[in-house]
Coordinates of C-alpha atoms and ligand atoms in Angstrom, one line a residue:
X18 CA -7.2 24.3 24.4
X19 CA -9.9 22.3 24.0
X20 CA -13.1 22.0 25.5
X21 CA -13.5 17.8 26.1
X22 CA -11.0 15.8 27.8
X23 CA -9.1 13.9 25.7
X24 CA -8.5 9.7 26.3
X25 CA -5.7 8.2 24.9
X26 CA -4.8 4.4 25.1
X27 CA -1.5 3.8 26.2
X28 CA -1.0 0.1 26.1
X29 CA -3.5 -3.3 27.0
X30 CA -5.8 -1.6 30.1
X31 CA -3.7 1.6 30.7
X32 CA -5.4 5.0 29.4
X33 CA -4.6 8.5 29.6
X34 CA -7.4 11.1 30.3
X35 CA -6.4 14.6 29.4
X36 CA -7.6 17.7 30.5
X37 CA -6.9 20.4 28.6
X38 CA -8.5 23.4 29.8
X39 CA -7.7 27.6 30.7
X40 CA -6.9 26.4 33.8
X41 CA -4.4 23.6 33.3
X42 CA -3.1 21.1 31.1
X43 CA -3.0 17.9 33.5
X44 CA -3.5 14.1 33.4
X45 CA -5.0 11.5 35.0
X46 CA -4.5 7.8 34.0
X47 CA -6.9 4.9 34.1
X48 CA -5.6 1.5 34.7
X49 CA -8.2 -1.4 34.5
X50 CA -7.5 -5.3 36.0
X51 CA -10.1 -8.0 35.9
X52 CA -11.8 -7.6 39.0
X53 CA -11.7 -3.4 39.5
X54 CA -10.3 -0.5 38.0
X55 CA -8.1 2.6 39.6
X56 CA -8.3 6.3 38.0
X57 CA -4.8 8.1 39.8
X58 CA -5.2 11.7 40.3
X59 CA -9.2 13.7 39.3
X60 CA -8.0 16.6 37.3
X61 CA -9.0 20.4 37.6
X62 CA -11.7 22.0 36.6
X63 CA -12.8 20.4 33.5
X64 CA -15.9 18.0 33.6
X65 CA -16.2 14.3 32.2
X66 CA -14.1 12.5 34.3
X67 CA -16.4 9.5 35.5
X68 CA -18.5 9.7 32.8
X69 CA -14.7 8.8 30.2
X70 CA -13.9 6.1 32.7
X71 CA -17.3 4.7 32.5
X72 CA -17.2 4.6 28.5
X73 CA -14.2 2.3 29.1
X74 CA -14.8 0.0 32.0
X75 CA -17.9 -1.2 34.1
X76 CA -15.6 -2.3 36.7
X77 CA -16.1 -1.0 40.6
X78 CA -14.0 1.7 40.5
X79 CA -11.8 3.9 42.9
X80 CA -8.9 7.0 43.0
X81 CA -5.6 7.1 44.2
X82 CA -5.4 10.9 44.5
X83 CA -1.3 11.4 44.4
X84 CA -1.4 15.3 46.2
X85 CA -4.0 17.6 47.4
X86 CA -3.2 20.4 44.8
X87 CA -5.9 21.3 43.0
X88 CA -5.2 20.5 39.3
X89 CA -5.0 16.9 40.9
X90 CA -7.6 16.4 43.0
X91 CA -10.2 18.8 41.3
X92 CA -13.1 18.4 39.6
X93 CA -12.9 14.7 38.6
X94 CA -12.6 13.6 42.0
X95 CA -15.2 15.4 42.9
X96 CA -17.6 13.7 40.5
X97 CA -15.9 10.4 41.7
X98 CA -17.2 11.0 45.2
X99 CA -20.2 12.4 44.4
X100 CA -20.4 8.7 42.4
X101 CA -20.2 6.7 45.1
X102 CA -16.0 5.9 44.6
X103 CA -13.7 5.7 47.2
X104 CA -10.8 8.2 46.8
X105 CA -7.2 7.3 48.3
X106 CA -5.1 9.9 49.5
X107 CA -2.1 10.5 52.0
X108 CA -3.5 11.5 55.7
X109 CA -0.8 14.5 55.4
X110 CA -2.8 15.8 52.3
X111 CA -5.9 15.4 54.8
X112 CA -6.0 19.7 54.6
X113 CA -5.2 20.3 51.0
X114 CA -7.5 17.5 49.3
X115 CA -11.0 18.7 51.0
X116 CA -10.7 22.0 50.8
X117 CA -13.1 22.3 48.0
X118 CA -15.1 18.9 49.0
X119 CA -18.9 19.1 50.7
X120 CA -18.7 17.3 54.2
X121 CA -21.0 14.8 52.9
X122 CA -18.4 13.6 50.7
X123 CA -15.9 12.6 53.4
X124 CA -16.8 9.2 54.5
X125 CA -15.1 8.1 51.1
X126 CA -11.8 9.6 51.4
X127 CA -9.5 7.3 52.6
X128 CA -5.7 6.8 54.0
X129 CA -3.1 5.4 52.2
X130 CA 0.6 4.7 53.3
X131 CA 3.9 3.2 52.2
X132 CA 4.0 -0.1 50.7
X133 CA 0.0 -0.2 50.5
X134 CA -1.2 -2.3 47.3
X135 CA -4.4 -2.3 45.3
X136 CA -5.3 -5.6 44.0
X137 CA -7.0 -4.9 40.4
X138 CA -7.2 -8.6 39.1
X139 CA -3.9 -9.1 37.4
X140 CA -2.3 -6.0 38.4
X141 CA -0.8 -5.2 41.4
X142 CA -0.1 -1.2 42.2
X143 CA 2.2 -0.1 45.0
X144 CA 2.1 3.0 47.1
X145 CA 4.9 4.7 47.5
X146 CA 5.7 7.8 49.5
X147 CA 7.5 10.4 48.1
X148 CA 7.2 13.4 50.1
X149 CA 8.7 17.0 49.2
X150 CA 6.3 18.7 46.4
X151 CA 3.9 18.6 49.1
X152 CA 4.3 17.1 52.1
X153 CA 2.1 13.6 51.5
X154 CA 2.8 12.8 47.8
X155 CA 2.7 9.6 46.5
X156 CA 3.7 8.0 43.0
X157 CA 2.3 4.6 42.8
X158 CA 4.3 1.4 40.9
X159 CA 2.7 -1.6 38.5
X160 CA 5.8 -3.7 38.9
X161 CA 5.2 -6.5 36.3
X162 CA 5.0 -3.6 33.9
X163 CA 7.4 -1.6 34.9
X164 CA 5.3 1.4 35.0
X165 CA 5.4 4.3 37.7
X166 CA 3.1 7.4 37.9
X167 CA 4.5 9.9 39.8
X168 CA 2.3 13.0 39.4
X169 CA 4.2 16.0 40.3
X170 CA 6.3 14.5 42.9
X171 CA 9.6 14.7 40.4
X172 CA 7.6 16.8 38.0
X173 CA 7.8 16.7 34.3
X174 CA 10.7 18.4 33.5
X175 CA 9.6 21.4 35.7
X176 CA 9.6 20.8 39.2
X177 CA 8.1 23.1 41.5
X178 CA 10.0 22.9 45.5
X179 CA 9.2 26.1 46.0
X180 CA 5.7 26.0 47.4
X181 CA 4.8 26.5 50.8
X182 CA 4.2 23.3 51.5
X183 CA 7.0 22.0 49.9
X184 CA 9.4 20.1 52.3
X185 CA 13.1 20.4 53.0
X186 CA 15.5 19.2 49.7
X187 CA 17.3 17.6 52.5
X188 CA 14.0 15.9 53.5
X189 CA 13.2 15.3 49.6
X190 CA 16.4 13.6 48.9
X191 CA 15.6 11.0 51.1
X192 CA 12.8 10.2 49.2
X193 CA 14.7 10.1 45.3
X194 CA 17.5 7.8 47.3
X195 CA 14.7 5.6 48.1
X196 CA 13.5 5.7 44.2
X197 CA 16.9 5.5 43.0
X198 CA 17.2 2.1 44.7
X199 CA 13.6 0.7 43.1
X200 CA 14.6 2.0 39.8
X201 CA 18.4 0.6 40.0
X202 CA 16.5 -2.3 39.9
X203 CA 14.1 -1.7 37.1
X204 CA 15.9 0.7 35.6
X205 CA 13.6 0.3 32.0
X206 CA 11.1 1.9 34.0
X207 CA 8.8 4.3 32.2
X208 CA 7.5 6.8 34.3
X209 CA 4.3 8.6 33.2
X210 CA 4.0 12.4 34.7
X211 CA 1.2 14.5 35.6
X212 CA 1.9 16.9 33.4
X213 CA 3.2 15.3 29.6
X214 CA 2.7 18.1 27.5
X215 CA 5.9 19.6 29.7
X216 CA 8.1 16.2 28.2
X217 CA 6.8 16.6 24.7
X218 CA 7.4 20.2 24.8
X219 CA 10.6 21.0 26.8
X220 CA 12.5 17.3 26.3
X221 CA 11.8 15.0 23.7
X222 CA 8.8 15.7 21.1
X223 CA 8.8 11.7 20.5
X224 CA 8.4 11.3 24.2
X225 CA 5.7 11.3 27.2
X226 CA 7.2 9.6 29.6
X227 CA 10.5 10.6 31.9
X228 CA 13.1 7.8 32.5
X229 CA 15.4 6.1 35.2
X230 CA 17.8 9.1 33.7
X231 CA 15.6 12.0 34.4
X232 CA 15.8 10.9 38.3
X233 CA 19.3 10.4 38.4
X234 CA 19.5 13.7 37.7
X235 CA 17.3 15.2 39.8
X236 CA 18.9 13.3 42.4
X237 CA 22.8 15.1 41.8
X238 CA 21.0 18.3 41.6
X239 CA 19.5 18.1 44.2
X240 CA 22.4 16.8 46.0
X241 CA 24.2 19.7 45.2
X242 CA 22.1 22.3 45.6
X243 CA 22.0 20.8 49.4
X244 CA 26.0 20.5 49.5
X245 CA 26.5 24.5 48.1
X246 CA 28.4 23.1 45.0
X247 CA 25.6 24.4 42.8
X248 CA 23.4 27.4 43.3
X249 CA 20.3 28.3 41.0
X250 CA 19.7 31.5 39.2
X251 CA 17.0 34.2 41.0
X252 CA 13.6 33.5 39.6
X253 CA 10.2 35.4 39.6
X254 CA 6.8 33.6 39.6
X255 CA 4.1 36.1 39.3
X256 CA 1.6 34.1 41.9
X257 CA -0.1 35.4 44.9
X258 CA 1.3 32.1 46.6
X259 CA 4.7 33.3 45.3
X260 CA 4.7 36.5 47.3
X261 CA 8.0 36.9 49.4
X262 CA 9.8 33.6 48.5
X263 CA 13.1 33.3 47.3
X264 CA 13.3 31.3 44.5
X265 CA 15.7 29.9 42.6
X266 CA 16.1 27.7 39.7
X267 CA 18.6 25.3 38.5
X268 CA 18.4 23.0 35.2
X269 CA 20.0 20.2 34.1
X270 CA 19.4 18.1 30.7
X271 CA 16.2 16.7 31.2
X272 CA 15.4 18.3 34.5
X273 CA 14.7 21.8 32.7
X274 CA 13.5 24.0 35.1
X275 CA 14.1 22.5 38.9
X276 CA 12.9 25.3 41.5
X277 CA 13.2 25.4 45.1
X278 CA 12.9 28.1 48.0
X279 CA 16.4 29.5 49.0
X280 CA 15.3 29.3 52.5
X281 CA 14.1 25.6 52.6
X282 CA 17.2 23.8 51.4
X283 CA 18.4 22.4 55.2
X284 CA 17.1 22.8 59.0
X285 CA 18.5 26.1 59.8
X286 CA 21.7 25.5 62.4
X287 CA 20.7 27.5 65.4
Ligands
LIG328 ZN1 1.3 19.6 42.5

């Protein structure tokens, strides 16, 4: 644990901010273009946010916020706002994302849909939706580098379906079939998690990034936990939120700890 947020420089204009805190251990990336710069996701409780970015870049800045849970859109968004940056997020993560935000904040938190792009100078990012996490996530593409950052909408090795608000895996697959097809054709695509500590620990100690592999599999798991030919083992998540759900949990090689809600699989046939 430590008690600053740690920056680490990923390649030419791409950072990773890291919050390491009691609360969380999360990331946020900064990705700077000639004419602005774009923070994706604001972290959880720890402060520093703006003030890291600002160390880096001068450049009129803004936040593509992927979810509305709060080690994603938490204390670094906040200070975003409160600097005068717009923040981006899914209208279906309206409820979640300004639940701890004052009102006067609001005017700054904006919609964004499929297919949107941000325009950087040089770099081009692409919204993508990729609901079933939560039911507005997005994971945003830089196609000339072949870069996606998906937050927690595959997780990072864990993946938590279980929630709440998590959709259907019916209504998820839709969403990995669509991926499947952009990464079938860049299939050296790296994708950069939310949560890296989970790859480093749990897949690959050399590694901080999940592959075109990682989704393939999530895919077939998913696909068979919707067609009955695989069925996870009972698992317990001491969390209020928890309470009452049946989870279960299925793993693969990579995909190391998939859960889902026994009840939320498929529309019930009535
Ligand atoms: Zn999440």
């Amino acid at each position: 644990m430590k008690q600053e947020l740690t920056v680490i420089k990923l390649q030419e204009k791409l950072y990773r901010i890291q919050e390491d805190s009691e609360f969380m251990n999360v990331d946020a990336y900064l990705i700077c273009g000639q004419d602005k710069a774009v923070v994706i996701d604001g972290l959880a409780i720890m402060p520093g946010l703006y003030d890291c970015v600002r160390a880096i870049t001068d450049k009129p800045l803004s936040m593509i916020v992927t979810h509305g849970h709060p080690d994603h859109a938490g204390k670094g968004m906040q200070e975003f706002l409160e600097a005068g940056c717009e923040v981006y997020r899914s209208p279906r993560e309206k409820e979640l994302v300004e639940l701890y935000i004052p009102e006067t904040d609001l005017a700054l938190i904006k919609d964004i849909e499929e297919g949107n792009t941000f325009n950087l100078g040089g770099i081009i990012l692409e919204i993508m939706e990729l609901p079933g996490h939560t039911p507005g996530s997005v994971v945003v593409f830089w196609r000339n580098e072949k870069i996606l950052f998906s937050s927690d909408a595959i997780g990072s090795g864990g993946l938590w379906m279980q929630l709440p608000e998590s959709l259907l895996l019916t209504e998820y697959l839709s969403g990995l079939g669509k991926l499947e097809d952009l990464l079938a054709n860049y299939p050296e695509t790296k994708i950069y998690t939310g949560h890296s500590w989970q790859i480093i620990s749990h897949i690959d100690k050399d590694r901080d990034y999940l592959n075109k592999a990682y989704v393939d599999e999530l895919f077939a798991l998913t696909e068979g936990i919707i067609e009955g030919t695989l069925t996870g083992d009972k698992k317990e998540i001491p969390m209020d939120i928890m309470e009452g759900i049946d989870i279960r949990s299925v793993k693969g090689n990579e995909v190391v700890d998939y859960c889902y809600d026994v009840r939320k699989i498929h529309k019930k046939k009535i």
